[in-house]
Coordinates of C-alpha atoms and ligand atoms in Angstrom, one line a residue:
X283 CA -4.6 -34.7 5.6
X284 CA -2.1 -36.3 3.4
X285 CA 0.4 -38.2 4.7
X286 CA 3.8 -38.0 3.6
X287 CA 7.2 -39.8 3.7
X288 CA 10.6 -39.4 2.1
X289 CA 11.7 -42.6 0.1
X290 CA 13.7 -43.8 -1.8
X291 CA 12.4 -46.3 -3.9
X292 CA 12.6 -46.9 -7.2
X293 CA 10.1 -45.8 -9.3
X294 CA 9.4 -48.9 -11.6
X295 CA 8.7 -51.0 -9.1
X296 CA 6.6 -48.5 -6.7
X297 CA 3.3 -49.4 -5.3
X298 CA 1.3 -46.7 -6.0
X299 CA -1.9 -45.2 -8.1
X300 CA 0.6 -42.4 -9.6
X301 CA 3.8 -41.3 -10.5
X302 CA 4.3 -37.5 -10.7
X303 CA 7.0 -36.3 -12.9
X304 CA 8.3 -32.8 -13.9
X305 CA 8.0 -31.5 -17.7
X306 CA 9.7 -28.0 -18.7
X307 CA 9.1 -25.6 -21.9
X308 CA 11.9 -26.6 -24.2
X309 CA 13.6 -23.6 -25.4
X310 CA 11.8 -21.1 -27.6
X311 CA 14.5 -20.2 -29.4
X312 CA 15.6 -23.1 -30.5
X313 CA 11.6 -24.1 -30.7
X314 CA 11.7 -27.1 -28.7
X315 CA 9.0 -28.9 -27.9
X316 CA 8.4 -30.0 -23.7
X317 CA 11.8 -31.0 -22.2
X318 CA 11.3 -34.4 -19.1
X319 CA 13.1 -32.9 -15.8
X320 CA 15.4 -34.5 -13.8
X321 CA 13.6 -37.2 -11.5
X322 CA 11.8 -38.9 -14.3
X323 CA 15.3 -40.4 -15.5
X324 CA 13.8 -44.2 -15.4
X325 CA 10.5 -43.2 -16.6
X326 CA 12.0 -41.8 -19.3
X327 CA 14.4 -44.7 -19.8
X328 CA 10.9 -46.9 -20.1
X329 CA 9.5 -45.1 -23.1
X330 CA 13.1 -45.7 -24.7
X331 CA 13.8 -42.3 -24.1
X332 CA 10.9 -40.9 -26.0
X333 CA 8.9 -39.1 -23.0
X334 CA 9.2 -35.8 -23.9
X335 CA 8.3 -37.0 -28.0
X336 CA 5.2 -38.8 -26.0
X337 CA 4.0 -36.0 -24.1
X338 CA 3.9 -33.5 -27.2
X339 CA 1.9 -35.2 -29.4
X340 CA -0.3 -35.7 -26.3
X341 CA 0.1 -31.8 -26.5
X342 CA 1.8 -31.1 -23.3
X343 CA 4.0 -28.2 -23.5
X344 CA 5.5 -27.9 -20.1
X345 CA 3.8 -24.5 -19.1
X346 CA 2.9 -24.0 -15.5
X347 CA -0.2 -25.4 -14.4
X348 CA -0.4 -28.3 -16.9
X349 CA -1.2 -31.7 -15.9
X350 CA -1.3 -34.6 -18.9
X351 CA -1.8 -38.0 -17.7
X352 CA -0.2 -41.2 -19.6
X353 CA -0.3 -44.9 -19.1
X354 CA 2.7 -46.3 -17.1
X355 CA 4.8 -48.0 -19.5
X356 CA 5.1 -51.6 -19.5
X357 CA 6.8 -53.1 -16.3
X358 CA 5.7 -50.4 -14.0
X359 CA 3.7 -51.1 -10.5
X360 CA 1.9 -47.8 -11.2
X361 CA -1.1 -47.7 -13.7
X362 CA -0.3 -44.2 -14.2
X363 CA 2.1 -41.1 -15.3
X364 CA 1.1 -37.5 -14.2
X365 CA 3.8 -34.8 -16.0
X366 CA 2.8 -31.6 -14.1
X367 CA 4.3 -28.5 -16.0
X368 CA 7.0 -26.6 -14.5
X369 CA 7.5 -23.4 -16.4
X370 CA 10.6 -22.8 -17.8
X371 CA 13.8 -24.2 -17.7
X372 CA 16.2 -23.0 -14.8
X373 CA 19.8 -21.9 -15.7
X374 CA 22.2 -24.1 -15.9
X375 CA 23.4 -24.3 -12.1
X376 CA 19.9 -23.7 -10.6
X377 CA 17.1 -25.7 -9.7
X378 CA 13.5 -25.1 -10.6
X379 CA 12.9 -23.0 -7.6
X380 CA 10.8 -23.5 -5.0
X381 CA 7.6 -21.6 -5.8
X382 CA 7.4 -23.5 -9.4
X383 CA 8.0 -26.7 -7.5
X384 CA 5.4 -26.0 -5.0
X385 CA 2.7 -25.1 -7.8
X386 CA 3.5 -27.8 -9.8
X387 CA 3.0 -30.5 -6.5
X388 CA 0.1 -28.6 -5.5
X389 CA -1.5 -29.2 -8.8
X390 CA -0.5 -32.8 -9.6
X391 CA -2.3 -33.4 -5.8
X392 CA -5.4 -32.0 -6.4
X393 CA -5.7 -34.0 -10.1
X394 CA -5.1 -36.6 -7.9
X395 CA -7.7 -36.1 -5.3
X396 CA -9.7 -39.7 -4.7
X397 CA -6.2 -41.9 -5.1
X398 CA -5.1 -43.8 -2.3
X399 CA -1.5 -43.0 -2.7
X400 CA 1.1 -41.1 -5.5
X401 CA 4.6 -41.0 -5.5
X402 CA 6.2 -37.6 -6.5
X403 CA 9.4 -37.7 -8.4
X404 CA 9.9 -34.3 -9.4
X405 CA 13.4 -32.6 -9.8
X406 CA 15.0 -31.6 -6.3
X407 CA 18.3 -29.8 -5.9
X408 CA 18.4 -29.7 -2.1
X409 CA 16.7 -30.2 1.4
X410 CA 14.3 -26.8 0.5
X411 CA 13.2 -28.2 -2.7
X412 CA 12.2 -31.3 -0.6
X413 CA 10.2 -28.6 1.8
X414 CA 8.4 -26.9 -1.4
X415 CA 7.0 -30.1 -2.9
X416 CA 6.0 -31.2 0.6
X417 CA 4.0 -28.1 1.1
X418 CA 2.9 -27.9 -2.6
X419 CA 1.0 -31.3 -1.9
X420 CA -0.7 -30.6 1.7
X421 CA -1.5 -27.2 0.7
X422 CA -2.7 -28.9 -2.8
X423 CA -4.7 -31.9 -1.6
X424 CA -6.5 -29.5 0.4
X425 CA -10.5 -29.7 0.0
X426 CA -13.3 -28.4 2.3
X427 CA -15.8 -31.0 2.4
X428 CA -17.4 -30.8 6.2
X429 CA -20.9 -29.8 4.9
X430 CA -21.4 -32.2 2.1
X431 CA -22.7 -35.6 2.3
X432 CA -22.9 -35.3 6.2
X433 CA -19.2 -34.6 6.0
X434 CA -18.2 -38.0 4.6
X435 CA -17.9 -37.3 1.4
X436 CA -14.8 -39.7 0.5
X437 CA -16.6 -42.7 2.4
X438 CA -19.8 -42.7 0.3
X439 CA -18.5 -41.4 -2.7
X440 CA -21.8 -39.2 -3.9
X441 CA -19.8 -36.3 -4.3
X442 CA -16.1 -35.0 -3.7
X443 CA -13.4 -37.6 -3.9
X444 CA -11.2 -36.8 -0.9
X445 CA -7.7 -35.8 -0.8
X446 CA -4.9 -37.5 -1.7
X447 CA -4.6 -39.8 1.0
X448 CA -0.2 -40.7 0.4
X449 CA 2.2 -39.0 -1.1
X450 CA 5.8 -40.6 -1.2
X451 CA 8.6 -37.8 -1.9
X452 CA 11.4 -39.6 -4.3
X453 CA 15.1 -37.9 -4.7
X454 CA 15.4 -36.6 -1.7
X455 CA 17.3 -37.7 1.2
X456 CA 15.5 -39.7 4.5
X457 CA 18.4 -39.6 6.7
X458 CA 19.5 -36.1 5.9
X459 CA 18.7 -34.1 8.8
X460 CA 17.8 -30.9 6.6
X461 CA 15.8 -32.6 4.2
X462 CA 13.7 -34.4 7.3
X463 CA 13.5 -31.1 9.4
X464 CA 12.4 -29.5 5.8
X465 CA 9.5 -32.1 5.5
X466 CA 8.4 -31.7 9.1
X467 CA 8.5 -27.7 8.8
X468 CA 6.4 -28.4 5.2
X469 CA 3.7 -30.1 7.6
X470 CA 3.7 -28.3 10.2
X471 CA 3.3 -25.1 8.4
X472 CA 0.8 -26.7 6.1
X473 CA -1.1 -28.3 8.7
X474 CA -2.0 -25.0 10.9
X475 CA -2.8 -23.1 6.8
X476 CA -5.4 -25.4 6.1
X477 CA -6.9 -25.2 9.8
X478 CA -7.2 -21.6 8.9
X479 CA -8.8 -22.1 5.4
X480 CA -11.1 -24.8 7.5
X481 CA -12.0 -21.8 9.7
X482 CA -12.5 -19.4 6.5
X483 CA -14.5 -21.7 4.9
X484 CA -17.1 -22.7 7.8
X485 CA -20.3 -20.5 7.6
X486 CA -20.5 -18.1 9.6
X487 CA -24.0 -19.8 11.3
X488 CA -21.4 -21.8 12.7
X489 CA -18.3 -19.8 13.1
X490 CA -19.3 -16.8 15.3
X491 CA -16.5 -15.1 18.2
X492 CA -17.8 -17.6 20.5
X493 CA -17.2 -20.7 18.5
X494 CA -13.9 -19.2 17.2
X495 CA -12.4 -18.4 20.3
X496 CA -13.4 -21.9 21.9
X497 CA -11.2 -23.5 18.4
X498 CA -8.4 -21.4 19.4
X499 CA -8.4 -22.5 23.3
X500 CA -8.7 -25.7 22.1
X501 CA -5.7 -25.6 20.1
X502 CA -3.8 -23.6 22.2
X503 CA -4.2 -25.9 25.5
X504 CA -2.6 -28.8 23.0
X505 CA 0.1 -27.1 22.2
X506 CA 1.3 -25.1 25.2
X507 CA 0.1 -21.8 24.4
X508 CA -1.1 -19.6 27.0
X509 CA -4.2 -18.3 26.0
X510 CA -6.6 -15.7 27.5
X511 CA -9.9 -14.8 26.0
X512 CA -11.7 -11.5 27.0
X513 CA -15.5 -12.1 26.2
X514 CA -18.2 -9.0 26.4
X515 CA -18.2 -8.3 30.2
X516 CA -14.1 -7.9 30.4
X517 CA -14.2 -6.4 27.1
X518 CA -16.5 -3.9 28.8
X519 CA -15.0 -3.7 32.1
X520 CA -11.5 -2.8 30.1
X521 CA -13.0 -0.3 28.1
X522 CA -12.7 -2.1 24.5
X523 CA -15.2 0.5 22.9
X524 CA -14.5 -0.5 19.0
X525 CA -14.6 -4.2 19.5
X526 CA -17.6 -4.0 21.6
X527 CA -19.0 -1.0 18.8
X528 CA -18.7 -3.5 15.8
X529 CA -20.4 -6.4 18.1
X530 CA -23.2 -4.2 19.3
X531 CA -25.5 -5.2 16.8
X532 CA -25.1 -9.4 16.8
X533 CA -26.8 -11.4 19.3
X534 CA -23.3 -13.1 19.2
X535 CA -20.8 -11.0 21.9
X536 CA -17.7 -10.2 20.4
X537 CA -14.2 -11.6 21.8
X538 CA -10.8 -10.5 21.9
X539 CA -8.1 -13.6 22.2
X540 CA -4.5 -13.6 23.2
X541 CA -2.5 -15.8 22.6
X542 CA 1.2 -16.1 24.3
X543 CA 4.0 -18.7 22.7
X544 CA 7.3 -18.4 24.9
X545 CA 10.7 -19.7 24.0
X546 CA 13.0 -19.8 27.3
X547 CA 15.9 -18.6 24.5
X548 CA 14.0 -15.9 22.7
X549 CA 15.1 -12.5 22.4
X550 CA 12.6 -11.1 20.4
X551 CA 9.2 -10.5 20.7
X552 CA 6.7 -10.6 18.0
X553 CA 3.0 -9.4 18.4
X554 CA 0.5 -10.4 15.5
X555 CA -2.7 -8.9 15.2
X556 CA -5.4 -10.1 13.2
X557 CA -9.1 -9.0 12.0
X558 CA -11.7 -11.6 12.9
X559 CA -15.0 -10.4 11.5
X560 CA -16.8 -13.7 11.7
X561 CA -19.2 -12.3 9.3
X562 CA -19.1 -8.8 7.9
X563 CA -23.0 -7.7 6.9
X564 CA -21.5 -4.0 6.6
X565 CA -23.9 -3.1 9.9
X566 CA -26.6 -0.4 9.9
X567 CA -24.5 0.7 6.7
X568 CA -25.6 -2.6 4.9
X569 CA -23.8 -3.8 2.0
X570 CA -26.0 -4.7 -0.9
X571 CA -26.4 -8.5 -2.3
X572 CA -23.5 -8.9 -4.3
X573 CA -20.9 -8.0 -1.8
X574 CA -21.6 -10.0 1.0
X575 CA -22.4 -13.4 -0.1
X576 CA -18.3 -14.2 0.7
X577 CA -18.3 -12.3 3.9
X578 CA -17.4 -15.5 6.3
X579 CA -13.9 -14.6 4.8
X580 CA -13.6 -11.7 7.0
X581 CA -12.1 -13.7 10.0
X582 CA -9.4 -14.4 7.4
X583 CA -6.4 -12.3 9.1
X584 CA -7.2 -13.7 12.6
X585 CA -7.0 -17.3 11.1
X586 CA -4.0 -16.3 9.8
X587 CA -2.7 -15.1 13.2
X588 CA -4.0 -18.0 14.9
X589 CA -2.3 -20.5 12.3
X590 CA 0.8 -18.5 12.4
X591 CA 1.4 -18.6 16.2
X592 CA 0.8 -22.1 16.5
X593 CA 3.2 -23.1 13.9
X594 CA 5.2 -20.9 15.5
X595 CA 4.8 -23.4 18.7
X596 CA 5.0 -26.6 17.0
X597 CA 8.4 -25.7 14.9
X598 CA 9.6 -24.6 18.3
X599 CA 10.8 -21.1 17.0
X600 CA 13.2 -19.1 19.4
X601 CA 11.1 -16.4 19.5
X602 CA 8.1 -15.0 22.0
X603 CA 5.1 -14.8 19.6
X604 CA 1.9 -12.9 20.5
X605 CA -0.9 -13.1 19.0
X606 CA -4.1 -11.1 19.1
X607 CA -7.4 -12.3 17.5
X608 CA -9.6 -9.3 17.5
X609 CA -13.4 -11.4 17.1
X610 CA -17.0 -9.5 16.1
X611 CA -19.6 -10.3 14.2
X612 CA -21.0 -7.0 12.3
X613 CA -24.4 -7.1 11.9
X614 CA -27.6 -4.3 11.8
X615 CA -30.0 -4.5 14.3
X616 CA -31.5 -2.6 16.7
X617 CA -28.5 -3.0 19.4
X618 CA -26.1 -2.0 16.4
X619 CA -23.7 0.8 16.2
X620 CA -25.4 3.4 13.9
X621 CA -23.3 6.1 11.6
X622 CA -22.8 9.4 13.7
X623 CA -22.1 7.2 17.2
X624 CA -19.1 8.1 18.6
X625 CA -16.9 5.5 20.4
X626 CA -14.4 5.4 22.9
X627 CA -11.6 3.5 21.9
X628 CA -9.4 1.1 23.9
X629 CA -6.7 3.4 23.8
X630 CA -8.7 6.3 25.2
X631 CA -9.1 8.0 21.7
X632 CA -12.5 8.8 20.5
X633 CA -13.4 7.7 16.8
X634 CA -16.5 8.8 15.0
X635 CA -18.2 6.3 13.3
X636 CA -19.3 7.1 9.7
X637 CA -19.6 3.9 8.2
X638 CA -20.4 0.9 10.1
X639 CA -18.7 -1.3 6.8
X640 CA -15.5 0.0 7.8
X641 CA -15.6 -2.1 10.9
X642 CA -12.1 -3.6 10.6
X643 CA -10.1 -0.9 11.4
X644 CA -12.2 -0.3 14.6
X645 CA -11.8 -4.0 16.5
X646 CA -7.8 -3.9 14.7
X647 CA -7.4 -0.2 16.5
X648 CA -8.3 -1.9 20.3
X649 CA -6.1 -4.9 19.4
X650 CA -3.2 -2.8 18.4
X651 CA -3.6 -0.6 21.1
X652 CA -3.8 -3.8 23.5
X653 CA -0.5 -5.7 21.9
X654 CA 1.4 -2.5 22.4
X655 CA 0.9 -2.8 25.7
X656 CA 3.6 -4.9 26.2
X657 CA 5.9 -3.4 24.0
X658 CA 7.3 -5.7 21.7
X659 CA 9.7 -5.3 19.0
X660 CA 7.4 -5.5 16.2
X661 CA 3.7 -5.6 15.9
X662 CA 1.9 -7.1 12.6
X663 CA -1.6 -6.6 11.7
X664 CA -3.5 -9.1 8.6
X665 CA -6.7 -8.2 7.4
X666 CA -9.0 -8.4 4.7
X667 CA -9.7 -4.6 5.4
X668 CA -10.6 -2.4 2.4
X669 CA -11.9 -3.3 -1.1
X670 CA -9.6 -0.8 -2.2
X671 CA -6.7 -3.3 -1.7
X672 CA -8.5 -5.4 -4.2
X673 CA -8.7 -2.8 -7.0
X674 CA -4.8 -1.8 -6.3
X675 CA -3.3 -4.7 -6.1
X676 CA -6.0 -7.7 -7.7
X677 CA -7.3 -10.5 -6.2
X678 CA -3.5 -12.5 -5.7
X679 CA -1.5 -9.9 -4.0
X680 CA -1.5 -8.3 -0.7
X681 CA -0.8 -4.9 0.6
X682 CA 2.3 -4.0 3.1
X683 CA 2.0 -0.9 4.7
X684 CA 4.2 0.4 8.0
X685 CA 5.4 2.9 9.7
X686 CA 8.9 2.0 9.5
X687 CA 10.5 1.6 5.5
X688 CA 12.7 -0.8 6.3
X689 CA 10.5 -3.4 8.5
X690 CA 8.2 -2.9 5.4
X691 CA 10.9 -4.3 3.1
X692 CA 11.6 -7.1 5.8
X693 CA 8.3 -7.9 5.8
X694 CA 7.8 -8.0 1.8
X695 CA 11.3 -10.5 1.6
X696 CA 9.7 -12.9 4.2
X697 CA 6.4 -13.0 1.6
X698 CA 9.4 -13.3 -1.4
X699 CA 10.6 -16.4 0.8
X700 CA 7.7 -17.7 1.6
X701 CA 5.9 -18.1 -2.1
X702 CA 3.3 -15.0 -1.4
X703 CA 2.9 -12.3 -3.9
X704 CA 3.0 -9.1 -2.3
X705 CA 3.8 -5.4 -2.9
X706 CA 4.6 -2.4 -0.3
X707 CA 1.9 0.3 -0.3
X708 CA 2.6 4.0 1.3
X709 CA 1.1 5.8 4.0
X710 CA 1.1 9.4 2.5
X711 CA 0.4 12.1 5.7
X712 CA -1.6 14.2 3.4
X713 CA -4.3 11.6 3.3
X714 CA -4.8 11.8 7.3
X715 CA -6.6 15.1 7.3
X716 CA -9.6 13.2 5.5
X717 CA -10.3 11.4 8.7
X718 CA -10.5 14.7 10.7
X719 CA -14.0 15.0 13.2
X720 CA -15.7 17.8 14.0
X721 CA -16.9 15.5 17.0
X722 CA -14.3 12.9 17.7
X723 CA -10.4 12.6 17.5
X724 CA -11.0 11.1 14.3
X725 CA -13.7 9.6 11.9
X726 CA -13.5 5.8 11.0
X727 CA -13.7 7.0 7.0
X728 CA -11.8 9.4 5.5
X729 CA -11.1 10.1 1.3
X730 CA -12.4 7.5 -1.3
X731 CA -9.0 7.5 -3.3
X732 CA -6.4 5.2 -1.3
X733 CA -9.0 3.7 0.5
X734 CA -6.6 0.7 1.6
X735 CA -3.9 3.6 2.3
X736 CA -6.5 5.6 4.5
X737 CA -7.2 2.2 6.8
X738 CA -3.2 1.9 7.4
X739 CA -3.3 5.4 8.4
X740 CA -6.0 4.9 11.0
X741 CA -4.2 1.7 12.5
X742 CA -1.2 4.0 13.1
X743 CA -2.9 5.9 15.4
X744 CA -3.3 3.1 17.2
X745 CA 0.1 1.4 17.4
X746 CA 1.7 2.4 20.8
X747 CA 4.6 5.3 20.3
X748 CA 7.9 4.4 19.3
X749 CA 6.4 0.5 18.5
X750 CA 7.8 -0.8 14.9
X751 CA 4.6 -2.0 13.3
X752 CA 3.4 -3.1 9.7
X753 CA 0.1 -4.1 8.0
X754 CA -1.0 -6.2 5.8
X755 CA -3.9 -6.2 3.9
X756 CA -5.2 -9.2 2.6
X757 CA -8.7 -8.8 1.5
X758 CA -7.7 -9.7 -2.4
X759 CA -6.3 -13.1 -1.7
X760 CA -8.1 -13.8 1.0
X761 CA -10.5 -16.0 -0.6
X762 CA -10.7 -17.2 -4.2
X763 CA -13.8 -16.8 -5.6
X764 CA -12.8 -18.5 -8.7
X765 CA -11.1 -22.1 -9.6
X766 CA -8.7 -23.5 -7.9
X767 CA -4.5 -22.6 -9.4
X768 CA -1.1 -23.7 -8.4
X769 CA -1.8 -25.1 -4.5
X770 CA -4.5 -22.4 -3.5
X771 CA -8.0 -23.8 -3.3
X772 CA -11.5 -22.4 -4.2
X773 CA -12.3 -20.6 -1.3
X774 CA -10.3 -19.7 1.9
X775 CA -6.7 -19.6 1.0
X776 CA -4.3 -19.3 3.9
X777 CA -3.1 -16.0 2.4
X778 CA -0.4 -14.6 5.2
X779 CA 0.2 -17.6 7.3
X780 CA 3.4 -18.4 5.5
X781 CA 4.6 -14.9 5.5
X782 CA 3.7 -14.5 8.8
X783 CA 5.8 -18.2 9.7
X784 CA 8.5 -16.7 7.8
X785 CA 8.7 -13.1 9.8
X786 CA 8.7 -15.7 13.0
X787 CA 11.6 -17.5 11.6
X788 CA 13.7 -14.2 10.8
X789 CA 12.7 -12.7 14.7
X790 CA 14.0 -15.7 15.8
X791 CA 17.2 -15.8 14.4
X792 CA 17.7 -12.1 14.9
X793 CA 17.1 -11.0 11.4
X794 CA 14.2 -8.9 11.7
X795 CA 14.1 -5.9 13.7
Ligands
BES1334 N1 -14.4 -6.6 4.8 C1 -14.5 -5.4 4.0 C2 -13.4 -5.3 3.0 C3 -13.4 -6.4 1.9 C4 -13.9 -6.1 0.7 C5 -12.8 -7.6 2.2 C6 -13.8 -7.1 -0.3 C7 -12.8 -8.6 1.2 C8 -13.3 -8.3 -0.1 C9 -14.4 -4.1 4.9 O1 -14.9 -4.3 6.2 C10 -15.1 -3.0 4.3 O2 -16.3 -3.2 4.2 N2 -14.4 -2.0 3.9 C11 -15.0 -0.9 3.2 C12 -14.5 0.4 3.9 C13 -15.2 1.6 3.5 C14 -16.6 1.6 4.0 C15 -14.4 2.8 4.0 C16 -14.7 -0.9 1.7 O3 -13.5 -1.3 1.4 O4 -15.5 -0.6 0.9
MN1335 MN1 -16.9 -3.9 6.3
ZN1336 ZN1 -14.9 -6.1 7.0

């Protein structure tokens, strides 16, 4: 990953391939052309103060996104300028924000994906500015190239270019305590998200409850989480009938991992819960070509989880953090679950399965039913559960639903802080009766309309009485299916990991539940 460090050098004489500056919309009303943002003072000072005169005619206009690439003027180490667009103008008092800040690093590392090192000079106000443009560039510089050109791609150049390789933060502060802790928070967090889009993005031939689970032991042993992971036999010996339901029909066993970070000063528990369908085929009820080709994705709230709790552990949070990866594979065969099977669920319940493709719910319901178990103060499910979510809430935004209004709201300002768009979603009781069985305690399917709605009702049933809980589903930004935007990648995104950091954060300084 890129490395970073906190200077504070002066840009003329900087060693470096680039030198990223900010450029805002000049005011409308006054039609303006693009304004140069604070940071690019001596840049500026170079072209005799005619930047922002240089970057219009080269058609810049400041809008988010934007990347136009200059020569260095005359007397600079660097070859080259990159203005990255910031959006508009903050108020007088204000900084940029953090989110635009972020984007606008995250795009200025991928155009610069291939150079050996940049230095980013872009217009910080205070020690979480620093934080925004650290994470804007790791998340950014992210690219997934393990399968092409036998994985080393940036060695013999045939096809991607490799990240960023160094990215030098200018205007901040090195010795200022914040700012450093904000840099090594940025990483840390950053670090563990593009683990978890590794994980998304690795086929599935390669990335099945076995392998999964033996990534997260791995991880887990480095960083002095206690980890426990239930393969078939225990699963069956503890009576895990919808994990081992959705696995029945992959000659790869399903797994359920725990995964327990401990703070001797905690005083909250947090228990996360996330879907891991390693590959999601539908099952006996098979979903046709065309929706299954990005079906590795399916592991994407369990990667989440996973990222989230060992952040969690490297940041040293004062908080105990739980987290539960529940791992299948859902595949047809002649072993597989079939529509009309009844199972019996972890928590005793029976469910009646009518559609094998709505598999998610049925390995969440025994991982919810597990983390109660110990009765924490919160539980929080991710999944990419229902394409219903999608058509709600589009392919950028996830889905909050809870059982508790204002844990739901709790949960939505944590995804405020963190940079992730997301919107709360009800659970209306009238939808339950949809789900009733003649055979079971309840079907796995209930009403078309509010299909993302009728999964959050099923999960309730399975959250232990009395337990504050809240779900989140994640199966629009998930994975990005188109080109890459702002510091989100083609492919697996991370979506959750940094709300899920965030909620940590808050339980551990008492702000949550
Ligand atoms: N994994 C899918 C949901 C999904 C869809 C994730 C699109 C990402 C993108 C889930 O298991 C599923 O198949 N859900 C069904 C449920 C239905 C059968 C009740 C759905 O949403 O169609
Ligand atoms: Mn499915
Ligand atoms: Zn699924």
């Amino acid at each position: 990953m890129t490395a970073l460090t906190l200077s504070t050098a002066a840009v003329p004489g900087l060693r470096a391939d680039a030198i990223v500056i900010g450029v805002a919309k000049g005011s409308a009303a006054k039609s303006q052309g693009p304004v140069v943002a604070p940071g690019a003072e001596s840049v500026d000072q170079a072209y005799d103060g005619r930047l922002a005169g240089v970057l219009e005619t080269l058609g810049a206009s400041g809008a988010e996104g934007e990347v136009t690439k200059l020569p260095a003027p005359a007397g600079f180490k660097a070859p080259l300028v990159v203005a990255v667009g910031l959006g508009a103008q903050p108020g007088k008092d204000s900084g940029y924000g953090t989110e635009a800040l972020r984007k606008a690093a995250g795009v200025a590392a991928r155009a610069l994906a291939g150079s050996k090192k940049a230095a980013f000079a872009l217009p910080l106000t205070d020690a979480a500015d620093a934080g925004a443009v650290a994470e804007g560039v790791l998340l950014g510089a992210y690219s997934f190239d393990a399968y092409k050109d036998n994985g080393d791609s940036a060695k013999n150049g045939k096809s991607g270019k490799g990240p960023l390789a160094e990215a030098a933060l200018l205007g901040g502060k090195p010795r200022d305590k914040a700012y450093k802790a904000a840099v090594e928070r940025a990483t840390a967090v950053a670090e563990e998200l593009n683990r978890a889009r590794d994980l998304i993005n690795t086929p599935p031939n390669d990335l099945d409850p076995e392998a999964f689970a033996a990534v997260a032991l791995t991880a887990a042993k480095e960083h002095g989480i206690k980890v426990q992971v239930l393969d078939e036999k225990a699963l069956a010996k503890g009576g895990y009938g919808g994990i081992l339901g959705v696995g029945a029909g992959s000659a790869a066993g399903p797994r359920l991992v725990k995964l327990s970070y401990t703070s001797s000063r905690a005083k909250k528990h947090l228990a996360l819960v996330g879907k891991g369908i390693t590959y999601d085929s539908g099952g006996i009820s098979l979903k046709p070509a065309g929706h299954n080709e990005t079906m590795k994705c399916d592991m994407s709230g369990a990667a989440a989880v996973f990222a989230a709790v060992v952040a969690a552990a490297r940041l040293g949070l004062e908080v105990n953090v739980t987290g539960w990866l529940a791992l299948a594979e859902n595949m047809p065969s002649g072993s597989a679950t079939r529509p009309g099977d009844v199972l019996r669920m972890f928590s005793g319940k029976t469910v009646e399965v009518l559609n094998t493709d709505a598999e998610g719910r049925l390995v969440l319901a025994d991982a919810l039913w597990a983390a109660s178990q110990e009765k924490p103060d919160a539980i929080v499910d991710v999944a990419t559960l229902t394409g219903a979510m999608v058509l709600a809430l589009g392919n950028r935004t996830f889905g909050i639903m809870a059982n508790d209004d204002a844990f739901r709201s709790a949960v939505h300002e944590a995804a405020e802080e963190a940079g992730e768009p997301a919107w709360q979603m009800p659970l209306p009781e009238h939808l339950r009766k949809g789900m009733d069985s003649a055979t079971a305690d309840i079907a796995n399917m209930g009403e078309r309309m509010g299909g993302g709605l009728v999964a959050g009702l099923f999960l309730r049933e399975f959250v232990g009485e009395g337990i504050t809980w809240a779900h989140i589903d994640i199966a629009g930004p998930a994975f990005n299916e188109g080109g890459p935007f702002g510091y989100t990648p083609k492919g697996g995104t991370g979506s959750a990991v940094r709300t899920l950091v965030r909620l940590a954060e808050r339980a551990a300084s008492g702000d949550l539940v």
